[in-house]
Coordinates of C-alpha atoms (C1' of nucleotides) in Angstrom, one line a residue:
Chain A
X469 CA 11.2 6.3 27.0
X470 CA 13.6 5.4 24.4
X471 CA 11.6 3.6 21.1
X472 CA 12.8 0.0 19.8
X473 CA 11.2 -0.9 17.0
X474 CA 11.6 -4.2 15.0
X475 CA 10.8 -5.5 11.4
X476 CA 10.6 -9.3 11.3
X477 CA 10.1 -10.9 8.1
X478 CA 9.9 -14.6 7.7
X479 CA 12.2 -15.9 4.7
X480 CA 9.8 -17.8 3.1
X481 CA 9.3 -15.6 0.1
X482 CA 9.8 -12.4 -1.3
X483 CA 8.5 -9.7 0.2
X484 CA 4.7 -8.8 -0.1
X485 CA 3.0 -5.5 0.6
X486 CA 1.7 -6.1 3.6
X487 CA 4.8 -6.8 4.9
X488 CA 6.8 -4.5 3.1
X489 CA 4.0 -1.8 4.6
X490 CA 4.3 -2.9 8.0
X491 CA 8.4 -2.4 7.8
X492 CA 7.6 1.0 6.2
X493 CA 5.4 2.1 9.1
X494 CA 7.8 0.6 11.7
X495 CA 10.4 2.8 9.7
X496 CA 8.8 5.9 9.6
X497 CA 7.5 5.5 13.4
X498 CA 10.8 5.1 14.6
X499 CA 13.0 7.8 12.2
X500 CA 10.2 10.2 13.5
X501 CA 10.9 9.6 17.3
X502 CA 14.4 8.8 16.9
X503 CA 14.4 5.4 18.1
X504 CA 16.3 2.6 17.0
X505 CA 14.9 -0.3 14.3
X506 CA 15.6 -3.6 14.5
X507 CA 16.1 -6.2 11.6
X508 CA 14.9 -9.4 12.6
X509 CA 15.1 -13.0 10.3
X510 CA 12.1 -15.4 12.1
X511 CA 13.5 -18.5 10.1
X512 CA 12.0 -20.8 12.6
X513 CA 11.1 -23.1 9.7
X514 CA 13.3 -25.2 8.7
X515 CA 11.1 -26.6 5.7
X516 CA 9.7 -23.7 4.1
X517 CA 12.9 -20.9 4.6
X518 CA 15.6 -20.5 2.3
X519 CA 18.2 -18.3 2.1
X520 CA 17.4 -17.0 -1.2
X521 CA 14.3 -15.3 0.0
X522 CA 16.3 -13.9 2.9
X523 CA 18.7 -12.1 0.2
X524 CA 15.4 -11.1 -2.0
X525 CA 14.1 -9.5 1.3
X526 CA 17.2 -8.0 2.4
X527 CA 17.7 -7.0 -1.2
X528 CA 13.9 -5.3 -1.4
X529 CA 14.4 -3.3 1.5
X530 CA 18.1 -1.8 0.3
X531 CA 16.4 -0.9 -2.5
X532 CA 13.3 1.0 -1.2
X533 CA 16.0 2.4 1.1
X534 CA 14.4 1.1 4.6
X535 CA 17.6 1.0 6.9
X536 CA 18.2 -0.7 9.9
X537 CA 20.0 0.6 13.2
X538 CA 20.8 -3.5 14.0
X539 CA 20.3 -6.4 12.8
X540 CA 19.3 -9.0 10.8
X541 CA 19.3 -11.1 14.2
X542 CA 18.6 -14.7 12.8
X543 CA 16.4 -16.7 15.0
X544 CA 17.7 -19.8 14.0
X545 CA 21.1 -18.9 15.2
X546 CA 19.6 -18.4 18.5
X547 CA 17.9 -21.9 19.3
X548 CA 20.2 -22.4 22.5
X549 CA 18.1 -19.5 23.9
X550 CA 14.8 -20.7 23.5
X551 CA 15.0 -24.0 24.2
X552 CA 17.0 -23.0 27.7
X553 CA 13.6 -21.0 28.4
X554 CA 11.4 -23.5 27.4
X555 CA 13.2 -26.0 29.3
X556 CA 13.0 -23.9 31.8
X557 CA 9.5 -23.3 31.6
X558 CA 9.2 -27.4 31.8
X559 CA 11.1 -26.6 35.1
X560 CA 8.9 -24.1 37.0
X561 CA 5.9 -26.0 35.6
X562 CA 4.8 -23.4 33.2
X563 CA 5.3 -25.9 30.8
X564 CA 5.2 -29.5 29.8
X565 CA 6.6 -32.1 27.5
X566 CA 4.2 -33.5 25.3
X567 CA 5.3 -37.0 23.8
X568 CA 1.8 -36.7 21.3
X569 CA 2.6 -38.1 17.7
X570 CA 1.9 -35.6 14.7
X571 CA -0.4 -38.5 13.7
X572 CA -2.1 -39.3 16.5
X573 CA -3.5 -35.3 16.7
X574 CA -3.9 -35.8 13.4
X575 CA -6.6 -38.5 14.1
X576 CA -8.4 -36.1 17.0
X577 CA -8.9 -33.3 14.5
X578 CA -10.6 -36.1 12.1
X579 CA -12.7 -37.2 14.5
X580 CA -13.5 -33.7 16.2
X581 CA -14.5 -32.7 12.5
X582 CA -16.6 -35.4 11.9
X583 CA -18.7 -34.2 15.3
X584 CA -18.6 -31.0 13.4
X585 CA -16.3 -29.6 17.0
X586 CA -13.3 -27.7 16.7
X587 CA -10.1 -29.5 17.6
X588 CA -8.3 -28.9 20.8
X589 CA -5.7 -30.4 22.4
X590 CA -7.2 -32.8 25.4
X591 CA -4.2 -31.9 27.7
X592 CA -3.3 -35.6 27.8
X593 CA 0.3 -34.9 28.9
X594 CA -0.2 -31.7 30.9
X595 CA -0.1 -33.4 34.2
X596 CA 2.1 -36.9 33.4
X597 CA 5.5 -37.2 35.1
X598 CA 6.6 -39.9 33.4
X599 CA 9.3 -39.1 30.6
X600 CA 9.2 -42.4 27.7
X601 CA 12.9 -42.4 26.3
X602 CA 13.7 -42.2 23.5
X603 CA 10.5 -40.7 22.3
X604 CA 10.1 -37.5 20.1
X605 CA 8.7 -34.3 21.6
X606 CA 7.1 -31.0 21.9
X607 CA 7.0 -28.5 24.7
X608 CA 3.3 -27.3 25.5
X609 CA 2.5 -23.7 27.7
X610 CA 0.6 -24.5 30.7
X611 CA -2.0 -21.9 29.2
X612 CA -4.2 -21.2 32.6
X613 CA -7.8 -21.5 32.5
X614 CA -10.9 -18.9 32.5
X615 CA -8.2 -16.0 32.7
X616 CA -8.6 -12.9 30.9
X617 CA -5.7 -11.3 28.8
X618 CA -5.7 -7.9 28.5
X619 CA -3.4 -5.9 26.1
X620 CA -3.1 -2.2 24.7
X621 CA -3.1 -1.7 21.3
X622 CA -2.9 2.0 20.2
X623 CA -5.2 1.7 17.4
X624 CA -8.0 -0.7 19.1
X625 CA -8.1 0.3 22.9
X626 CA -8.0 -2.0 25.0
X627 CA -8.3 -5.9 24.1
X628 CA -9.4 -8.4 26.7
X629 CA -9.2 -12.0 25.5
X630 CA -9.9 -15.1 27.9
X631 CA -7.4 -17.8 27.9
X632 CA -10.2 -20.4 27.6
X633 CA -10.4 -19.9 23.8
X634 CA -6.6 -20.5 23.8
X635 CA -5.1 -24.4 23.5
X636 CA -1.8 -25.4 25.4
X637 CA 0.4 -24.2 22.6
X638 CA 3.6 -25.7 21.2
X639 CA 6.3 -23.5 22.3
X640 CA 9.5 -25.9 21.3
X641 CA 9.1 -28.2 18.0
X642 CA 10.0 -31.7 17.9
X643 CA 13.1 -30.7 15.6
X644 CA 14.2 -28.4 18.7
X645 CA 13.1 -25.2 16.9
X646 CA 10.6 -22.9 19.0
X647 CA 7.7 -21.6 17.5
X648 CA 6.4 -18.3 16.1
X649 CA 5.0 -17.1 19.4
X650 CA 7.2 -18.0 21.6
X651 CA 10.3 -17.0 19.7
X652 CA 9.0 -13.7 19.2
X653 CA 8.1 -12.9 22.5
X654 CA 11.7 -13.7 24.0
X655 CA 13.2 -12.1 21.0
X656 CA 10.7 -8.8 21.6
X657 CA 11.5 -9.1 25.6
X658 CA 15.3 -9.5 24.9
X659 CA 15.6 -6.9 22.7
X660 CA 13.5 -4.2 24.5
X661 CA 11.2 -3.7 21.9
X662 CA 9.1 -0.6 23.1
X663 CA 6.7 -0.8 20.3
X664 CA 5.3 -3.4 18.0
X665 CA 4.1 -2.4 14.6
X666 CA 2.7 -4.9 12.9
X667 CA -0.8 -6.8 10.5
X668 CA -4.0 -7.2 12.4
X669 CA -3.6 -10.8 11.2
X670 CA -1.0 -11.2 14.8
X671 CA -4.1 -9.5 16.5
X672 CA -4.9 -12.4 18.2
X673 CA -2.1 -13.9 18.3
X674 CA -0.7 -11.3 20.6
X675 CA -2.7 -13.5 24.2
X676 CA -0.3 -16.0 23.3
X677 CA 2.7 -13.5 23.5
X678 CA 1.4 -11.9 26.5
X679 CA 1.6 -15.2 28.5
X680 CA 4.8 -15.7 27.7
X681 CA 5.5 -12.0 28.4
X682 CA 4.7 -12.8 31.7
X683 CA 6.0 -16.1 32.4
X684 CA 9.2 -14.7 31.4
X685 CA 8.6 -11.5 33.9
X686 CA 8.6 -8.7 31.4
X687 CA 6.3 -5.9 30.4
X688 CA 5.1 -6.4 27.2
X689 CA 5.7 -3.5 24.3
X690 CA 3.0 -1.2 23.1
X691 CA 1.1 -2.8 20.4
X692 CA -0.4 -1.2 16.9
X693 CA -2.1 -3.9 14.8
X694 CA -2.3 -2.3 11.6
X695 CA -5.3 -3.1 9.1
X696 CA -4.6 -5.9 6.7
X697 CA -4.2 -4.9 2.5
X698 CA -6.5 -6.7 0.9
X699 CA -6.7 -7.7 -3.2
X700 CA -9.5 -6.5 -5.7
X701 CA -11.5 -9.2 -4.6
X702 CA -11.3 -8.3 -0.9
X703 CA -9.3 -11.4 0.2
X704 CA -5.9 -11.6 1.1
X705 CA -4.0 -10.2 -1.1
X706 CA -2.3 -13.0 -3.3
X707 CA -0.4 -13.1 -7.1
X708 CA -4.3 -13.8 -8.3
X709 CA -5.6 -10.3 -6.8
X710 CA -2.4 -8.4 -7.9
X711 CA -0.3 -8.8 -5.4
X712 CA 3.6 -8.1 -6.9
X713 CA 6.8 -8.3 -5.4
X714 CA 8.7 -5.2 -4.7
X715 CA 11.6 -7.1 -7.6
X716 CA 8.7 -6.7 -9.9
X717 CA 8.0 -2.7 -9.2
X718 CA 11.5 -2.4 -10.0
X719 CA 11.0 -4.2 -13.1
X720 CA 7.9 -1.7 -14.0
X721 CA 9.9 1.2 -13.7
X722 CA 8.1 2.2 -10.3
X723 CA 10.4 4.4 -8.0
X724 CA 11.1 3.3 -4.5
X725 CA 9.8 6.6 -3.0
X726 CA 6.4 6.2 -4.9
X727 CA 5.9 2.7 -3.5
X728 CA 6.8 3.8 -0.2
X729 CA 4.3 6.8 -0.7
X730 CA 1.7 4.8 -2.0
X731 CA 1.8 2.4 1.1
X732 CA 1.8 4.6 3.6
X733 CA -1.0 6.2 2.4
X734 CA -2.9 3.0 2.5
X735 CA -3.9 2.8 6.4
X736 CA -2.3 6.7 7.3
X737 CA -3.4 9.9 6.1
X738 CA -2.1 13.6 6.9
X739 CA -5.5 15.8 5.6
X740 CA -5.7 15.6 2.2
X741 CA -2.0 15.6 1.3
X742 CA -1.6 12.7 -0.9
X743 CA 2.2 13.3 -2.3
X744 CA 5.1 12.9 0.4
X745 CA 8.6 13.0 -0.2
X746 CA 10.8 10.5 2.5
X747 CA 11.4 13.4 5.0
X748 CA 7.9 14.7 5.0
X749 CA 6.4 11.2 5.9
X750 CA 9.0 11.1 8.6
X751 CA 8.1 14.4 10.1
X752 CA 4.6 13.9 10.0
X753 CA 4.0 10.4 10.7
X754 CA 1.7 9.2 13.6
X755 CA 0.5 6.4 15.1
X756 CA -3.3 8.5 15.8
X757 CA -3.8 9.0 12.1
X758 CA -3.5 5.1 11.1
X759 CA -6.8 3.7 9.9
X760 CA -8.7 0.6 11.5
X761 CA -10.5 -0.7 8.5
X762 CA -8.5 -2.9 6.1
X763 CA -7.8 -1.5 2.6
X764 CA -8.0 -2.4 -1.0
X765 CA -5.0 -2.2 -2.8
X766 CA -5.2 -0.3 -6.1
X767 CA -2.7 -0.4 -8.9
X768 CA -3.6 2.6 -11.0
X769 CA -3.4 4.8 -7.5
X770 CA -0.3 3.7 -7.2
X771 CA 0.3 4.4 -10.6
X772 CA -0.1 8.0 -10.6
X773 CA 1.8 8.5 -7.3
X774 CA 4.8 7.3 -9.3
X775 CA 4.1 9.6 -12.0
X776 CA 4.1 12.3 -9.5
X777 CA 7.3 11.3 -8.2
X778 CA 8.7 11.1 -11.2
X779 CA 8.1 14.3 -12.2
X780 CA 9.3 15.7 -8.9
X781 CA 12.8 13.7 -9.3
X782 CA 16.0 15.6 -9.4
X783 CA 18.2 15.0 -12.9
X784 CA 21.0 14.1 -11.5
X785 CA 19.3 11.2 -9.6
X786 CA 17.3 10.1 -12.2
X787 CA 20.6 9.6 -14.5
X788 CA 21.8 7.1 -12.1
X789 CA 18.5 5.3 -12.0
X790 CA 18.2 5.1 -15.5
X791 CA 21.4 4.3 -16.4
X792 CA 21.1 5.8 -19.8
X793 CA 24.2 6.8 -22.3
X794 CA 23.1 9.7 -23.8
X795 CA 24.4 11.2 -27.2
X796 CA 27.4 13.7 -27.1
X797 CA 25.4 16.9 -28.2
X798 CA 22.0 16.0 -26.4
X799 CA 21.0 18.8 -23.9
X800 CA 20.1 16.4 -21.2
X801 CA 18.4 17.8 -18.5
X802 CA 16.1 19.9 -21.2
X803 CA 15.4 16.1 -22.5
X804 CA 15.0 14.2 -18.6
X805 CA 12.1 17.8 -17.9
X806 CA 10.2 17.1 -21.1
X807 CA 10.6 13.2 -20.4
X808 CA 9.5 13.6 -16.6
X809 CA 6.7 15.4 -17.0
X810 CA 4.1 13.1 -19.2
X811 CA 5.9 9.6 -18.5
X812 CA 4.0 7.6 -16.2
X813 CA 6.9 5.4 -15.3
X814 CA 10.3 5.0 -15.3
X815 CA 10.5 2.6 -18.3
X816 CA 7.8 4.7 -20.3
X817 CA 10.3 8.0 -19.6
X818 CA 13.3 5.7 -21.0
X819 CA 11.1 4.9 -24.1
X820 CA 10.3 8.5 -24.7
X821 CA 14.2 9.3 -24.8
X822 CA 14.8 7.0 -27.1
X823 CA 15.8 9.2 -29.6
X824 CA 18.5 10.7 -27.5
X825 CA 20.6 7.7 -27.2
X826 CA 22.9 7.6 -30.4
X827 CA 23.7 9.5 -33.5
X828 CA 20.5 8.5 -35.9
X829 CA 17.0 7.0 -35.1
X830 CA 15.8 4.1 -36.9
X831 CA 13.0 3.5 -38.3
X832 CA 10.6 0.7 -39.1
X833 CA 8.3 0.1 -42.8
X834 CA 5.6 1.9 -41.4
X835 CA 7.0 4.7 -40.2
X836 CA 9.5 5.1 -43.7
X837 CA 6.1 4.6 -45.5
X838 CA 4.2 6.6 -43.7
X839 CA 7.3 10.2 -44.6
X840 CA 8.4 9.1 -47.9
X841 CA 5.5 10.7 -49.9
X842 CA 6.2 13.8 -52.3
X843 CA 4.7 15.8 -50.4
X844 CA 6.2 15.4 -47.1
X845 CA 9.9 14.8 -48.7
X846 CA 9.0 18.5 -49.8
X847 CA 7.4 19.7 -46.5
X848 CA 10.3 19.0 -44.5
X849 CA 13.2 20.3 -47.1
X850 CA 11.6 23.4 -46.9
X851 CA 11.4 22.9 -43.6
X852 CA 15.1 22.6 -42.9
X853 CA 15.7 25.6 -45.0
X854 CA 13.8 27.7 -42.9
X855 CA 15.3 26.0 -39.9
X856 CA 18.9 27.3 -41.5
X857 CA 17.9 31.6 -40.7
X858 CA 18.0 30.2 -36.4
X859 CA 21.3 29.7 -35.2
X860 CA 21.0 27.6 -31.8
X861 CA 18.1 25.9 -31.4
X862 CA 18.5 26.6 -27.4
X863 CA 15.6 28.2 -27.0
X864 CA 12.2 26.5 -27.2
X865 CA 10.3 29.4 -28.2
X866 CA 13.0 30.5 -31.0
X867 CA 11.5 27.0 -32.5
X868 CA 8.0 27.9 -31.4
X869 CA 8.5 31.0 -33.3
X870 CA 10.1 29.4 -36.8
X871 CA 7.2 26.8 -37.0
X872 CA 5.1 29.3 -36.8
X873 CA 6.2 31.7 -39.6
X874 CA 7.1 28.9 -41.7
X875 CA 3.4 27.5 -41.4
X876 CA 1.8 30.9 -41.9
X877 CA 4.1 31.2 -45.2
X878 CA 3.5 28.0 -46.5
X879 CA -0.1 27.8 -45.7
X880 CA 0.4 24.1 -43.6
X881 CA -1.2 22.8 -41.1
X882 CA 0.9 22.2 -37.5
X883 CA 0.7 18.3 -38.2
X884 CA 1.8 18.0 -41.5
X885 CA 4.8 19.2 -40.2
X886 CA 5.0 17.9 -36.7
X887 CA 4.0 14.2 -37.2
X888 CA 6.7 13.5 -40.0
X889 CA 9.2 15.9 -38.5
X890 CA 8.7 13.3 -34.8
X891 CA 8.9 10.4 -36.7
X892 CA 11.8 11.7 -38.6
X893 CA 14.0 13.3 -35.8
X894 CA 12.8 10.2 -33.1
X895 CA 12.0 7.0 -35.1
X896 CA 9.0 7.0 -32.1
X897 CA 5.5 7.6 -31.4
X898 CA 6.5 8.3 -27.7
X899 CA 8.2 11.7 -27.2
X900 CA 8.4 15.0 -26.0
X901 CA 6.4 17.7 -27.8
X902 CA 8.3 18.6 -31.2
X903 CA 9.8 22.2 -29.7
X904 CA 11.1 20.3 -27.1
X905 CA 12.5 17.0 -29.0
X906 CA 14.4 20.0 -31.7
X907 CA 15.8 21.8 -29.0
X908 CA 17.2 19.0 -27.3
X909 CA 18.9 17.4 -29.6
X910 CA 20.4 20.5 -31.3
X911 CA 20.9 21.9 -34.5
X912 CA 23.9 19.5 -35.0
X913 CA 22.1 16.2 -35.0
X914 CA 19.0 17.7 -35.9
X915 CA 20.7 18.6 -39.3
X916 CA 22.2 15.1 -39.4
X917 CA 18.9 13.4 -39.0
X918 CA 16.9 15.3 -41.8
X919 CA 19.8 15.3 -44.1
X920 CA 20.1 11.4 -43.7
X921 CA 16.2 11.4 -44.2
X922 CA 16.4 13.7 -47.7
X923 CA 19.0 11.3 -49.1
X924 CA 16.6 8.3 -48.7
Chain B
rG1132 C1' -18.4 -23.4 14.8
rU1133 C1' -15.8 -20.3 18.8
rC1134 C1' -13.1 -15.9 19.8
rC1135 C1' -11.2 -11.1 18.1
rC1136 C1' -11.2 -6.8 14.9
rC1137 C1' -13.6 -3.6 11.4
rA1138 C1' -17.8 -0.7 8.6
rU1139 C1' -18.1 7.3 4.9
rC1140 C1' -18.3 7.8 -2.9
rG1141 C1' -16.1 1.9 -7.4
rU1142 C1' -11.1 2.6 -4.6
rC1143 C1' -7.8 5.4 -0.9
rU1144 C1' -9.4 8.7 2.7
rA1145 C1' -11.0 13.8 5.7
rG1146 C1' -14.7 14.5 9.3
rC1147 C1' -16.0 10.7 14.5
rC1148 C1' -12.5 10.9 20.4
rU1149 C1' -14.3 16.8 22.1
rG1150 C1' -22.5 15.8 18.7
rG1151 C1' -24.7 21.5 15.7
rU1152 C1' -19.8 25.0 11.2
rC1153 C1' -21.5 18.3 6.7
rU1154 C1' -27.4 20.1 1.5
rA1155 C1' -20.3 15.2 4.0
rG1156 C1' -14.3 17.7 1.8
rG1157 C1' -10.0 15.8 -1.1
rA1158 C1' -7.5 12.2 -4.2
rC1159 C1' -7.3 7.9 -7.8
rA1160 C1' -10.3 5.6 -11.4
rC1161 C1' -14.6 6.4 -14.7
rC1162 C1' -17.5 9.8 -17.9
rG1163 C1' -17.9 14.7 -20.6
rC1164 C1' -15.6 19.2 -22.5
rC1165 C1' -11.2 22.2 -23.7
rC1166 C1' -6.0 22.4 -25.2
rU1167 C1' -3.3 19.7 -29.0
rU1168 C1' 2.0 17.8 -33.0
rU1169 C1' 0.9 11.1 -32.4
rC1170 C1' 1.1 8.7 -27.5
rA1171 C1' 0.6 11.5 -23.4
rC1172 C1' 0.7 15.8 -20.1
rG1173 C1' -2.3 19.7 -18.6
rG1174 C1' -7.0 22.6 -17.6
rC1175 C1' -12.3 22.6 -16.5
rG1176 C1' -16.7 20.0 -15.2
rA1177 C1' -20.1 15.9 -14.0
rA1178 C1' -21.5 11.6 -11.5
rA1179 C1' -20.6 9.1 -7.0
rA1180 C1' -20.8 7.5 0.0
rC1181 C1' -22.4 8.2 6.1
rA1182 C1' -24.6 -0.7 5.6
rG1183 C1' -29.8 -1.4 8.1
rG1184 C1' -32.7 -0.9 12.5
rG1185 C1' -33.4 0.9 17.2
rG1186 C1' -32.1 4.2 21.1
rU1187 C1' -29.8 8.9 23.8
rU1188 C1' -30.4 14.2 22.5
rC1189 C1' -33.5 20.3 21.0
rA1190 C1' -29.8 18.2 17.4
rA1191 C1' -26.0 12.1 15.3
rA1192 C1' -21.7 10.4 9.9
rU1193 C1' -20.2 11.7 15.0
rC1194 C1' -22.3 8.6 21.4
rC1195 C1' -24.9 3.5 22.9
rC1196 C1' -27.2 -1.3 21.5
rC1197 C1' -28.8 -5.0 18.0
rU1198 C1' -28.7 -6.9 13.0
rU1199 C1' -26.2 -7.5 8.6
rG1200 C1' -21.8 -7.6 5.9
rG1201 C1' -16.4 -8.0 5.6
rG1202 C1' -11.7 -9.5 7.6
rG1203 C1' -8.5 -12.2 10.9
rA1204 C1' -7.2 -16.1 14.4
rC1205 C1' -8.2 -21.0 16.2
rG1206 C1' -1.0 -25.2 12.9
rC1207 C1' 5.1 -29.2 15.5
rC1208 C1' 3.2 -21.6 9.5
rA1209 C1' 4.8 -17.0 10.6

RNA sequence: GUCCCCAUCGUCUAGCCUGGUCUAGGACACCGCCCUUUCACGGCGAAAACAGGGGUUCAAAUCCCCUUGGGGACGCCA
């Protein structure tokens, strides 16, 4: 059987983890089996969606590199559809027009809170031929009584649900707009949709779906309700529990292949493996190895996935991601190694190469303060002297080796050399080790930089 | 309240389906030590879990039931 797969965010945001998790499953399911993945807008309403969030989203998902075989297909530009099914729903008496005012339900929930019972609606119009004119209204499913819904779910087994717990659900809006569960299941019939990936939070949602699966005479898809992300606190995850927006990872300097990494991770596992690049996910992914129980979402894991990432990034890429201008003379991809492999993220590794950006460093009071004793003017003349016997300062170890000597000779200690000699040749406290930052920026600049310093 | 789902270290998880190899493995974080030229990186080590109670069985983290706990749904939100 061929695989369909869809992703279908509402616009009414920017994209959160969960979601952005449940695209990356979808994306990785369907890669893996060679299917095709499907970019679905649900901007069935009106109020709260906006076509900025839609860009943001679309934007997000460019950018973690999740790409789409079709799509986006925009609900809302597909309203003829569903209201020609639910009309003719009304037709075959599957469903019914409801004439209801929003406040007149809003007085039976009052009431059926105040007896301390949960609301439902009393059916009032489920049998009424009469049509009032000019009267506003919303289609209602016929949902049939004592039946049981069953449905597949790869994680959970099989899920048996009796339609008794369900109300006669709005399917069409007064404003003509269908709702969430009827629009998806027409769009996931339509669209042969072999499997849906998606939060445990559309668990039970899914009866609904299935009725309308079968009013509508189609098998429904293979379902896999993933386990929700949840914050520190265990709730939902929200901005007070640490949710971020994938624009904000960007902003931190956090590589899309470590979020992507990181995510996938939370609610799949392959043995102990915890580092995946793109194509290894892909290869190994599987719906058997997701997890049921929901999962806390932790920063500082995430954290050091990046930093693994980072240090397993090519140079040329990472030029392009930073979009750094370095210095005509710097030996870059000896500077992006030494960067890569203590930075924790992407803006900490462009701090740390600070020093390779233009001809001289500067530096602030405390730094001149701390390198303009005697003693340290001295250190580091003597220092350059010795420095004049290498001719390339290419090799690390060729550095290694002239600290050395020049310690033993003069009786110093590593860091009264090393600390002024950073500060000196990278106006920074974040760097490369001090073989590394000399060698890297050569015996050109490095001769620049020490002479500017002497003249001080 | 009703219905549905879930339950292994603080956190993510392996093991569970196909009971014995589990005095429960790995990773992140924390703590300690080492390396050291700041900040870091790195290396080594420690501590840390089968929610509770009943079954079934020679044997249960693994199968069954109950309790408890957590999450979700019950919208003219998705």
């Amino acid at each position: 059987m061929d695989i369909i797969t869809r992703f279908a965010p509402s616009p009414t945001g920017s994209l959160h983890l969960g979601a952005v998790r449940t695209a990356i499953f979808n994306y990785l399911f369907t890669r893996k089996n060679k299917g095709k993945f499907i970019l679905r807008i649900e901007d069935t309403d009106q109020e709260r969606s906006s076509l900025d969030s839609l860009n943001q989203i679309l934007d997000s998902l460019r950018w973690l590199g999740i790409d789409f075989d079709e799509g986006p297909y925009i609900q809302s530009e597909r309203l003829e559809n569903y209201r020609a099914i639910a009309e003719e729903f009304v037709k075959k008496g599957l469903a019914y027009r409801c004439y209801m005012t929003s406040e007149e339900i809003q007085q039976l929930k009052e009431s059926a809170q105040k007896e301390n019972k949960v609301y439902k609606y009393p059916r009032t119009w489920r049998d009424r031929t009469d049509n009032p004119p000019g009267l506003d209204y919303v289609i209602r499913f016929k949902t049939p009584d004592n039946k049981d819904i069953k449905f597949y779910d790869t994680l959970r087994g099989n899920i048996n649900i009796n339609s008794d717990v369900l109300d006669d659900f709005i399917i069409l809006k007064s404003d003509g707009y269908p709702t969430y569960n009827f629009s998806t299941a027409i769009d996931d019939s339509e669209m042969n949709i072999s499997n849906i990936i998606r939060g445990e939070d559309h668990l039970s949602n899914t009866s609904k779906q299935i009725l309308i699966f079968n009013s509508l005479d189609k098998t429904p898809p293979t379902f896999t309700h993933v386990s929700m992300i949840l914050g520190k606190d265990k709730s939902k995850l929200s901005k007070r529990n640490g949710s971020k927006s994938i624009e904000d990872f960007k902003k931190e300097g956090v590589l899309p292949i470590s979020i992507i990494n990181y995510l996938a991770r939370l609610g799949w596992s392959h043995g102990d493996q915890e580092i995946f690049t793109l194509d290894e996910m892909i290869e190994l992914f599987n719906l058997d190895n997701l997890t049921k129980s929901p999962a806390i979402y932790d920063e500082s894991k995430l954290s050091w996935v990046n930093s693994s990432h980072i240090k397993n990034i090519e140079n040329k890429e990472l030029i392009k991601i930073l979009e750094m201008d370095f210095f005509h003379g710097i030996d870059v991809n000896q500077a992006l190694n030494a960067a890569k492999e203590k930075a924790k993220d992407l803006l900490a590794l462009k701090e740390s190469l600070k020093f390779c950006k233009s001809e001289e460093v500067s530096l602030d009071n405390e730094m001149l303060e701390s390198i303009s004793t005697k003693e340290v003017r001295e250190t580091i003349n003597d220092f350059y002297v010795e420095s004049l016997k290498l001719d390339s300062f290419e090799k690390v170890e060729d550095i290694k080796h002239l600290m050395n000597s020049f310690l033993d000779k003069k009786n110093l200690k590593m860091k009264q050399v090393a600390l002024p000699l950073r500060i000196i040749l990278t106006g920074s406290k974040v760097s490369p080790g001090i073989y590394e930052i000399i060698s890297i920026i050569g015996k050109e600049i490095f001769n620049r930089r020490i002479k500017k310093y002497l003249e001080l």
